[in-house]
Coordinates of C-alpha atoms and ligand atoms in Angstrom, one line a residue:
M1 CA 113.0 66.7 110.9
P2 CA 114.0 67.9 114.4
A3 CA 116.8 70.5 114.6
P4 CA 120.3 69.1 115.0
T5 CA 121.5 69.0 118.6
L6 CA 124.2 71.5 119.3
S7 CA 127.1 71.4 121.8
L8 CA 130.5 72.9 122.7
S9 CA 133.5 70.8 123.4
N10 CA 137.2 71.0 124.0
S11 CA 137.8 67.3 123.3
K12 CA 140.7 66.3 121.2
A13 CA 139.7 66.7 117.5
T14 CA 141.8 63.7 116.6
S15 CA 140.1 61.1 118.9
L16 CA 136.5 62.3 118.6
K17 CA 133.9 59.6 117.9
T18 CA 132.2 61.6 115.1
D19 CA 131.4 61.1 111.5
A20 CA 133.4 64.1 110.3
V21 CA 135.8 66.8 111.5
V22 CA 135.6 70.1 109.7
V23 CA 138.7 72.4 109.4
G24 CA 139.0 75.7 107.6
V25 CA 141.4 76.6 104.8
A26 CA 142.1 79.9 103.3
K27 CA 143.6 81.2 100.0
G28 CA 147.3 81.5 100.6
A29 CA 150.2 82.9 98.5
D30 CA 150.8 79.4 97.0
G31 CA 147.9 77.1 97.6
V32 CA 145.7 76.8 100.6
V33 CA 146.7 77.5 104.2
L34 CA 145.2 75.9 107.3
A35 CA 143.1 78.3 109.4
S36 CA 144.6 77.2 112.7
A37 CA 143.3 79.9 115.1
G38 CA 140.8 77.6 116.7
H39 CA 140.5 74.5 118.8
G40 CA 141.5 71.3 117.0
A41 CA 142.6 72.2 113.5
D42 CA 146.3 72.1 114.5
E43 CA 146.0 68.6 116.1
V44 CA 144.3 67.3 113.0
D45 CA 147.0 68.7 110.8
K46 CA 149.7 67.1 113.0
A47 CA 147.9 63.8 112.8
F48 CA 148.3 64.2 109.0
K49 CA 152.0 64.8 109.5
S50 CA 151.5 68.5 108.9
R51 CA 150.6 67.8 105.3
L52 CA 146.9 68.9 105.3
A53 CA 147.4 72.1 103.4
A54 CA 149.8 70.6 100.9
T55 CA 147.5 67.6 100.3
L56 CA 144.4 69.8 99.8
T57 CA 146.3 72.0 97.4
T58 CA 147.3 68.9 95.4
L59 CA 143.7 67.9 95.3
G60 CA 142.8 71.3 93.8
A61 CA 141.4 73.1 96.8
T62 CA 141.7 76.9 96.5
G63 CA 140.3 78.0 99.8
A64 CA 137.5 79.9 98.1
L65 CA 134.7 80.8 100.5
G66 CA 132.3 77.9 100.9
E67 CA 134.4 75.4 98.8
V68 CA 134.3 72.0 100.4
T69 CA 136.9 69.2 100.0
K70 CA 136.4 65.8 101.7
L71 CA 139.4 63.7 102.7
P72 CA 139.3 60.2 103.9
S73 CA 141.1 60.2 107.2
L74 CA 142.7 56.8 106.6
G75 CA 143.1 56.3 110.4
N76 CA 145.1 59.4 111.0
V77 CA 142.2 60.7 113.2
T78 CA 139.3 58.7 114.6
A79 CA 136.7 60.4 112.4
P80 CA 136.5 58.7 109.0
V81 CA 136.2 62.0 107.1
V82 CA 138.0 65.3 107.4
L83 CA 136.2 68.1 105.5
A84 CA 138.1 71.2 104.6
V85 CA 135.9 74.2 104.0
G86 CA 137.2 77.4 102.2
L87 CA 137.2 80.7 104.1
G88 CA 138.3 82.9 101.2
Q89 CA 141.4 85.2 101.5
A90 CA 143.5 84.6 104.6
P91 CA 143.2 87.7 106.9
E92 CA 147.0 88.3 106.9
G93 CA 147.8 87.3 103.3
G94 CA 148.4 83.7 104.2
R95 CA 152.1 83.2 103.8
G96 CA 153.4 79.8 105.0
R97 CA 151.4 76.8 105.9
K98 CA 149.0 78.3 108.5
A99 CA 146.9 81.4 109.0
Q100 CA 146.4 82.6 112.5
G101 CA 144.1 85.6 111.9
A102 CA 140.5 86.2 112.8
Y103 CA 137.8 85.9 110.2
A104 CA 134.6 87.9 109.8
H105 CA 131.5 86.5 111.5
E106 CA 129.7 86.1 108.2
T107 CA 132.6 84.2 106.7
L108 CA 132.5 81.7 109.5
R109 CA 128.7 81.4 109.3
R110 CA 128.9 80.7 105.5
A111 CA 131.8 78.3 105.8
A112 CA 130.1 76.3 108.7
G113 CA 126.9 76.2 106.7
A114 CA 128.6 75.0 103.5
A115 CA 130.2 72.3 105.6
T116 CA 127.0 71.0 107.3
R117 CA 125.2 71.2 104.0
A118 CA 127.9 69.0 102.3
L119 CA 127.8 66.6 105.3
G120 CA 124.1 65.8 105.0
G121 CA 123.6 62.1 105.9
S122 CA 126.2 62.3 108.7
R123 CA 124.9 61.7 112.2
T124 CA 127.5 63.8 114.0
V125 CA 129.9 66.5 112.9
A126 CA 132.6 68.4 114.8
L127 CA 133.7 71.8 113.7
A128 CA 137.3 73.0 114.3
L129 CA 136.9 76.4 112.6
P130 CA 139.1 79.4 113.5
T131 CA 137.1 81.1 116.2
G132 CA 140.1 81.8 118.4
D133 CA 137.6 80.8 121.2
D134 CA 135.9 84.1 120.8
P135 CA 132.3 83.5 122.0
A136 CA 130.8 85.7 119.2
L137 CA 132.6 83.7 116.6
V138 CA 131.7 80.4 118.2
G139 CA 128.1 81.6 118.0
A140 CA 128.5 82.5 114.4
V141 CA 129.9 79.0 113.6
A142 CA 126.9 77.4 115.4
E143 CA 124.4 79.6 113.6
G144 CA 125.9 78.9 110.2
A145 CA 126.1 75.2 110.9
L146 CA 122.4 75.1 111.9
L147 CA 121.3 77.2 108.9
G148 CA 123.2 74.9 106.6
A149 CA 121.7 71.8 108.1
Y150 CA 118.3 72.6 106.6
T151 CA 116.3 70.4 104.3
F152 CA 112.7 70.7 103.1
T153 CA 111.2 67.2 102.4
R154 CA 107.5 67.8 103.2
Y155 CA 106.5 66.7 99.7
R156 CA 109.0 64.0 99.0
V157 CA 107.5 60.5 99.0
A158 CA 108.9 58.3 96.3
S159 CA 112.0 60.5 96.1
K160 CA 112.6 60.7 99.8
G161 CA 115.8 58.6 99.5
T162 CA 117.4 61.2 97.2
V163 CA 117.6 63.8 99.9
K164 CA 120.1 63.1 102.7
D165 CA 119.0 63.8 106.2
P166 CA 120.5 66.9 107.7
V167 CA 123.4 66.4 110.2
G168 CA 121.9 65.1 113.4
A169 CA 124.4 66.5 116.0
I170 CA 126.8 69.4 115.7
T171 CA 129.7 70.0 118.0
V172 CA 131.6 73.3 117.9
L173 CA 135.1 72.8 119.2
T174 CA 136.5 75.6 121.4
G175 CA 139.1 75.9 124.1
A176 CA 136.5 77.4 126.5
P177 CA 133.4 75.2 126.2
R178 CA 132.1 76.3 129.6
D179 CA 132.5 80.0 129.0
K180 CA 129.2 81.6 129.9
T181 CA 129.2 84.1 127.0
A182 CA 129.9 81.2 124.6
R183 CA 127.0 79.2 126.0
T184 CA 124.7 82.3 125.6
A185 CA 125.9 82.7 122.1
L186 CA 125.0 79.1 121.4
T187 CA 121.5 79.4 122.7
R188 CA 121.0 82.5 120.7
A189 CA 122.2 80.7 117.6
Q190 CA 119.7 78.0 118.2
H191 CA 116.7 80.3 118.6
V192 CA 117.7 82.5 115.6
A193 CA 118.4 79.5 113.3
A194 CA 115.1 77.8 114.4
A195 CA 113.3 81.1 113.4
V196 CA 115.1 81.3 110.0
N197 CA 114.3 77.7 109.3
L198 CA 110.6 78.2 110.3
A199 CA 110.3 81.1 107.9
R200 CA 112.0 78.9 105.2
D201 CA 109.5 76.1 105.8
W202 CA 106.5 78.5 105.4
V203 CA 107.9 80.0 102.2
N204 CA 108.6 76.6 100.7
A205 CA 105.1 75.2 101.5
A206 CA 103.0 74.8 98.4
P207 CA 100.5 77.7 98.3
V208 CA 97.6 75.2 98.0
D209 CA 98.5 74.1 101.6
L210 CA 99.0 77.6 102.9
P211 CA 95.9 79.7 102.3
P212 CA 95.5 82.7 104.6
A213 CA 93.5 80.7 107.2
A214 CA 96.2 77.9 107.4
F215 CA 99.0 80.4 107.5
A216 CA 97.3 82.2 110.3
D217 CA 96.8 78.9 112.2
A218 CA 100.5 78.1 111.7
A219 CA 101.4 81.6 113.0
V220 CA 99.2 81.0 116.1
A221 CA 100.8 77.7 116.8
A222 CA 104.4 79.1 116.4
A223 CA 103.6 82.2 118.5
R224 CA 101.9 80.3 121.3
A225 CA 104.8 77.8 121.5
A226 CA 107.2 80.8 122.0
G227 CA 105.0 82.5 124.6
V228 CA 103.8 85.2 122.2
D229 CA 100.1 86.4 122.4
V230 CA 98.3 86.2 119.1
E231 CA 94.9 87.2 117.7
V232 CA 93.5 86.5 114.3
M233 CA 91.0 88.6 112.5
D234 CA 89.0 86.7 110.0
E235 CA 87.1 88.1 107.0
K236 CA 84.1 89.1 109.1
A237 CA 86.3 90.9 111.6
L238 CA 88.2 92.6 108.8
K239 CA 85.0 93.8 107.2
K240 CA 83.7 95.1 110.5
G241 CA 87.0 96.8 111.2
G242 CA 87.2 98.4 107.7
F243 CA 90.3 96.8 106.5
G244 CA 89.5 97.5 102.8
G245 CA 93.0 96.9 101.4
I246 CA 93.3 93.4 102.8
L247 CA 89.7 92.6 101.8
A248 CA 90.0 93.9 98.3
V249 CA 93.1 91.9 97.6
G250 CA 91.6 88.7 99.1
Q251 CA 88.2 89.0 97.4
G252 CA 89.2 87.2 94.3
S253 CA 90.2 84.0 96.2
S254 CA 87.8 81.4 97.5
R255 CA 90.1 81.3 100.5
P256 CA 89.5 84.5 102.5
P257 CA 92.1 86.8 104.0
R258 CA 93.3 87.2 107.6
L259 CA 95.1 89.7 109.7
V260 CA 97.3 88.2 112.4
R261 CA 98.4 90.4 115.3
L262 CA 101.2 89.2 117.6
T263 CA 102.2 90.8 120.9
Y264 CA 105.4 90.1 122.8
Q265 CA 105.8 91.9 126.1
G266 CA 109.5 92.2 127.1
G267 CA 108.8 94.6 130.0
R268 CA 106.8 97.6 131.0
G269 CA 108.2 100.9 129.8
K270 CA 110.6 99.2 127.4
P271 CA 110.8 100.5 123.8
H272 CA 108.1 99.3 121.5
V273 CA 108.8 98.1 117.9
A274 CA 106.0 97.2 115.5
L275 CA 106.9 94.7 112.7
V276 CA 104.6 94.4 109.7
G277 CA 105.0 91.7 107.1
K278 CA 103.4 91.2 103.7
G279 CA 101.6 87.8 103.6
I280 CA 100.4 87.2 100.1
T281 CA 100.2 83.4 100.2
F282 CA 100.1 83.4 96.4
D283 CA 100.4 86.3 94.0
S284 CA 98.9 85.5 90.6
G285 CA 98.6 89.2 90.0
G286 CA 94.8 89.0 90.1
L287 CA 93.0 90.3 87.0
S288 CA 96.3 92.1 86.1
L289 CA 97.5 88.5 85.7
K290 CA 101.2 87.8 85.7
P291 CA 102.8 85.9 82.8
S292 CA 103.0 82.1 83.5
A293 CA 106.8 82.1 83.2
G294 CA 108.1 82.4 86.8
M295 CA 104.7 82.6 88.4
E296 CA 105.7 79.8 90.7
W297 CA 108.1 82.2 92.4
M298 CA 105.1 84.0 93.8
K299 CA 104.6 81.4 96.5
S300 CA 107.3 83.3 98.2
D301 CA 105.1 86.4 98.4
M302 CA 104.4 85.8 102.1
G303 CA 108.2 85.9 102.9
G304 CA 107.8 89.2 104.7
A305 CA 105.0 87.9 107.0
A306 CA 107.0 84.7 107.6
A307 CA 110.1 86.7 108.5
I308 CA 108.3 89.0 111.0
I309 CA 106.4 86.1 112.7
A310 CA 109.5 84.0 112.9
A311 CA 111.6 86.9 114.2
I312 CA 109.1 87.6 117.0
T313 CA 109.3 83.9 118.1
A314 CA 113.1 84.3 118.4
I315 CA 112.8 87.6 120.2
A316 CA 110.4 86.1 122.7
R317 CA 112.6 83.0 123.2
L318 CA 115.6 85.2 123.8
K319 CA 113.4 87.2 126.3
L320 CA 114.7 90.5 124.9
P321 CA 113.7 93.5 127.0
V322 CA 111.7 95.2 124.2
N323 CA 108.0 95.2 123.4
V324 CA 107.1 94.0 119.9
T325 CA 103.8 93.9 118.1
G326 CA 103.5 92.2 114.8
Y327 CA 101.0 92.5 112.0
A328 CA 100.8 90.0 109.2
P329 CA 98.1 90.8 106.6
M330 CA 97.4 87.5 104.7
A331 CA 95.6 87.2 101.5
E332 CA 95.7 85.2 98.3
N333 CA 95.7 87.4 95.1
M334 CA 93.7 85.6 92.5
P335 CA 91.6 86.4 89.4
S336 CA 88.0 85.4 89.5
G337 CA 84.5 86.7 89.1
T338 CA 84.8 88.2 92.6
A339 CA 88.2 89.7 92.1
Q340 CA 88.8 93.4 92.3
R341 CA 89.1 95.2 89.0
P342 CA 91.7 97.7 87.7
S343 CA 89.9 101.1 88.3
D344 CA 88.1 99.9 91.5
V345 CA 88.4 102.2 94.5
L346 CA 88.9 100.8 98.0
T347 CA 88.9 102.4 101.4
T348 CA 91.8 101.4 103.6
Y349 CA 91.8 101.1 107.4
G350 CA 91.6 104.6 108.7
G351 CA 89.7 106.0 105.7
K352 CA 92.1 106.9 103.0
T353 CA 90.9 105.8 99.5
V354 CA 93.0 104.0 96.9
E355 CA 92.3 103.7 93.2
V356 CA 93.6 100.3 92.1
L357 CA 95.1 100.7 88.7
N358 CA 96.9 97.4 88.8
T359 CA 95.7 94.5 90.9
D360 CA 99.3 93.1 90.8
A361 CA 100.4 96.0 93.0
E362 CA 98.6 94.3 95.9
G363 CA 101.3 94.2 98.5
R364 CA 101.1 97.9 99.2
L365 CA 97.3 97.6 99.6
V366 CA 97.4 95.0 102.4
L367 CA 100.4 96.8 104.0
A368 CA 98.5 100.1 103.9
D369 CA 95.8 98.7 106.3
A370 CA 98.5 97.0 108.5
L371 CA 100.7 100.1 108.8
V372 CA 97.8 102.3 109.9
R373 CA 96.7 99.7 112.3
A374 CA 100.2 99.2 113.7
G375 CA 100.5 103.0 114.2
E376 CA 97.5 102.9 116.5
D377 CA 99.6 101.0 119.1
D378 CA 101.8 104.0 119.3
P379 CA 105.1 102.2 118.6
D380 CA 108.5 103.9 118.8
L381 CA 109.4 102.3 115.5
I382 CA 107.7 100.5 112.7
V383 CA 109.6 98.2 110.4
D384 CA 107.7 96.6 107.5
V385 CA 109.2 93.7 105.5
A386 CA 107.8 92.8 102.1
T387 CA 108.5 91.0 98.8
L388 CA 107.1 94.2 97.3
T389 CA 108.5 94.8 93.8
G390 CA 110.2 93.2 90.9
A391 CA 112.1 96.5 90.6
Q392 CA 114.0 95.5 93.8
L393 CA 115.6 92.8 91.8
V394 CA 116.4 95.2 89.0
A395 CA 118.0 97.7 91.4
L396 CA 119.9 95.4 93.8
G397 CA 120.0 92.0 92.3
S398 CA 118.5 88.8 93.8
R399 CA 120.5 88.7 97.0
T400 CA 120.5 92.2 98.4
A401 CA 117.4 93.6 100.1
A402 CA 116.6 97.4 100.1
I403 CA 116.2 99.5 103.2
M404 CA 114.1 102.6 102.8
A405 CA 113.5 105.1 105.7
P406 CA 112.8 108.8 105.8
D407 CA 115.0 109.1 108.8
D408 CA 118.8 108.7 108.3
E409 CA 119.3 107.3 111.8
V410 CA 116.7 104.6 111.4
R411 CA 118.1 103.6 108.0
A412 CA 121.6 103.4 109.5
A413 CA 120.3 101.4 112.4
V414 CA 118.7 98.8 110.2
K415 CA 121.8 98.7 108.0
R416 CA 124.0 98.1 111.0
A417 CA 121.8 95.4 112.2
A418 CA 121.8 93.7 108.8
D419 CA 125.6 93.9 108.6
E420 CA 126.0 92.4 112.0
A421 CA 123.5 89.7 111.3
G422 CA 125.2 88.9 108.0
E423 CA 122.3 89.7 105.8
A424 CA 122.8 91.7 102.6
M425 CA 120.8 94.9 102.7
W426 CA 121.4 98.3 101.2
P427 CA 120.0 101.8 101.8
M428 CA 117.7 103.3 99.1
P429 CA 115.9 106.7 99.0
L430 CA 112.3 107.7 99.2
P431 CA 112.2 110.6 96.8
D432 CA 109.3 112.9 97.5
E433 CA 109.0 113.9 93.9
L434 CA 107.6 110.4 93.1
R435 CA 104.5 111.0 95.2
P436 CA 102.6 113.2 92.5
S437 CA 102.9 110.3 90.1
M438 CA 100.4 108.4 92.3
D439 CA 97.9 111.2 92.3
S440 CA 94.6 109.7 91.3
P441 CA 91.9 111.6 89.3
V442 CA 89.2 110.0 91.5
A443 CA 90.7 108.8 94.9
D444 CA 93.2 109.9 97.5
I445 CA 96.1 107.9 95.9
A446 CA 96.5 105.4 93.1
N447 CA 98.5 102.2 93.6
M448 CA 100.7 102.8 90.5
G449 CA 103.1 105.6 89.8
D450 CA 106.1 106.5 87.8
K451 CA 107.4 103.7 85.6
Y452 CA 111.0 104.3 86.7
G453 CA 112.2 103.5 90.2
G454 CA 109.3 101.1 90.9
M455 CA 110.8 100.0 94.2
L456 CA 111.0 103.6 95.4
V457 CA 107.5 104.3 94.2
A458 CA 106.1 101.5 96.3
G459 CA 108.0 102.8 99.3
V460 CA 106.7 106.3 98.8
F461 CA 103.1 104.8 98.6
L462 CA 103.6 103.1 101.9
K463 CA 104.9 106.3 103.5
D464 CA 101.5 107.8 102.9
F465 CA 100.1 105.3 105.5
V466 CA 102.7 105.7 108.2
P467 CA 101.3 107.9 110.9
D468 CA 103.1 111.3 111.1
G469 CA 105.9 111.4 113.6
V470 CA 106.4 107.6 113.9
R471 CA 109.8 106.3 112.9
W472 CA 109.6 103.8 110.1
A473 CA 111.7 101.6 107.9
H474 CA 110.6 99.6 104.8
L475 CA 112.5 96.5 103.7
D476 CA 111.9 95.2 100.2
I477 CA 113.1 91.6 100.2
A478 CA 111.5 90.5 96.8
G479 CA 114.7 88.9 95.6
P480 CA 116.5 87.8 98.8
A481 CA 113.4 85.9 100.2
W482 CA 113.8 83.3 97.6
N483 CA 116.9 81.6 96.2
D484 CA 116.1 80.7 92.6
G485 CA 119.7 79.5 92.0
T486 CA 121.8 76.8 93.5
P487 CA 122.5 76.6 97.3
Y488 CA 125.6 78.5 98.6
G489 CA 127.0 78.9 102.1
Y490 CA 124.2 78.2 104.5
T491 CA 121.6 79.3 101.9
P492 CA 119.4 76.5 100.5
K493 CA 117.5 76.7 97.2
G494 CA 114.0 78.1 97.7
G495 CA 113.0 80.0 100.9
T496 CA 115.8 81.7 102.6
G497 CA 114.3 83.3 105.7
H498 CA 116.0 86.6 104.7
A499 CA 115.4 89.5 107.2
V500 CA 114.7 87.3 110.3
R501 CA 118.3 87.7 111.6
T502 CA 118.3 91.5 110.9
L503 CA 115.0 91.9 112.8
V504 CA 116.3 90.0 115.8
R505 CA 119.6 92.0 115.8
L506 CA 117.6 95.2 115.4
A507 CA 115.4 94.3 118.4
E508 CA 118.6 93.7 120.4
H509 CA 119.8 97.2 119.6
V510 CA 116.4 98.7 120.4
A511 CA 116.4 96.8 123.7
D512 CA 119.9 98.3 124.4
G513 CA 118.3 101.8 124.0
G514 CA 119.6 102.5 120.5
V515 CA 117.4 103.4 117.5
T516 CA 114.4 104.7 119.5
R517 CA 116.7 107.1 121.5
Ligands
BES1 N1 105.0 90.1 94.6 C1 105.3 91.0 93.6 C2 106.8 91.5 93.6 C3 107.8 90.4 93.3 C4 108.4 90.3 92.1 C5 108.3 89.6 94.3 C6 109.3 89.3 91.8 C7 109.3 88.7 94.1 C8 109.8 88.5 92.8 C9 104.5 92.3 93.7 O1 103.2 92.1 94.2 C10 104.3 92.8 92.3 O2 103.7 92.1 91.5 N2 104.7 94.0 92.1 C11 104.6 94.6 90.8 C12 104.2 96.1 91.0 C13 103.8 96.8 89.7 C14 102.5 96.2 89.2 C15 103.6 98.3 90.1 C16 105.9 94.5 90.0 O3 106.9 94.6 90.7 O4 105.9 94.2 88.9
MN2 MN1 101.8 91.5 92.7
ZN3 ZN1 103.0 90.5 95.5

């Protein structure tokens, strides 16, 4: 399915030839209030004799964020359907019939996404949400709308008809459709949403169809299309190079591992960020086999690699003045006669040895190789993204990723990027006292440690492989990469593309000279 077309318009919302017009409603003091601080919502309300809010309240609308209520327009406006989407609490309390205030970027993203998701099957949709013609808010509406218009139908054959096509064309109504900043925001939304949706597609792919070699091929195709240089190391090259972590994890599978390296050059002398993403195409646990219940979730174990590759395509399309290298170690963690055993010792890239006490702690093994390799490029900052631990879900729940970084400034920079991008992430520590729990009686380090704080233990393990003096942040996205529940806002069931938007935002800050000083 091609991405929906996206445009800005200041046409009259009441006479648009479109399948649906979307307006926003908020929680008011008594019932919903119309969010009128945008282009078009007021006109639509007038066409309904100023009865929209009252009618919606009668129908049971509350204005809760993401709530959708469809009204037949009955000829009041040209579009056959008016969809009211909830924005949550009105910014100024919501007395009276209308609310004029400004909403948070993320509120508008989620509302726009909930609306386009609910309007699947429509060819065209116009959004009259409360942007106040602010280009950044117009961009947020566009981004949310594109993220909500996602479906994954690759494997639907007989049941194809049960899934409605995503909206074909999205028009964001604004009083200033030719504003240059707004047009730039629109283009940004398109590139960012395309990247998020690409990451979602990869996560949703059945792991039988996405062995390391196929994932690497897909990364090459996506990178080349975005003008990003890409090289793939196959198992022979990995052996020659001494990538013992990636090889050990991959050796149990009949489908050998890969290491993908991406290079985007945004300009000589510009700051350099290295992005590293865990690409376990399926994590059975290996000989330390996982229980069957929930094992299907482990097709999302390449969500970190998907996120960094997709983010780099967006960074390149946006032509950000920053240099980015990406490393995606890809392997399938399987039990077999050739699989690594608990108690095996491997030698990672660069020479450090690891005693493998649990083959299910495989992410840190492939990341160890990739982090050391990334450090050789002498980046100003390394950010790794990984579905690394079940403990992440215990600590922060299924929707909030963890940010770990030894440096307060780096951690704060990632947090700020996540907040601005609208992705839930929260700072977590890397306590030094956890390191001795990974002392091995035979090797330099063991891949298991203290039974408490498993997410932090994994982070502290990775820290051992980050070259001294290089700024680094580790993002554990185990839960947020995958939506096991029902869709909400712009988030579908399944792959979410979590971290893509934060990485793009972070690259923008790095390009502006922040983060790397
Ligand atoms: N891929 C898993 C982590 C994971 C769990 C991701 C749930 C998404 C949802 C990782 O490789 C893993 O198995 N980690 C182990 C580490 C343990 C053996 C030290 C875990 O968290 O149980
Ligand atoms: Mn595992
Ligand atoms: Zn894993």
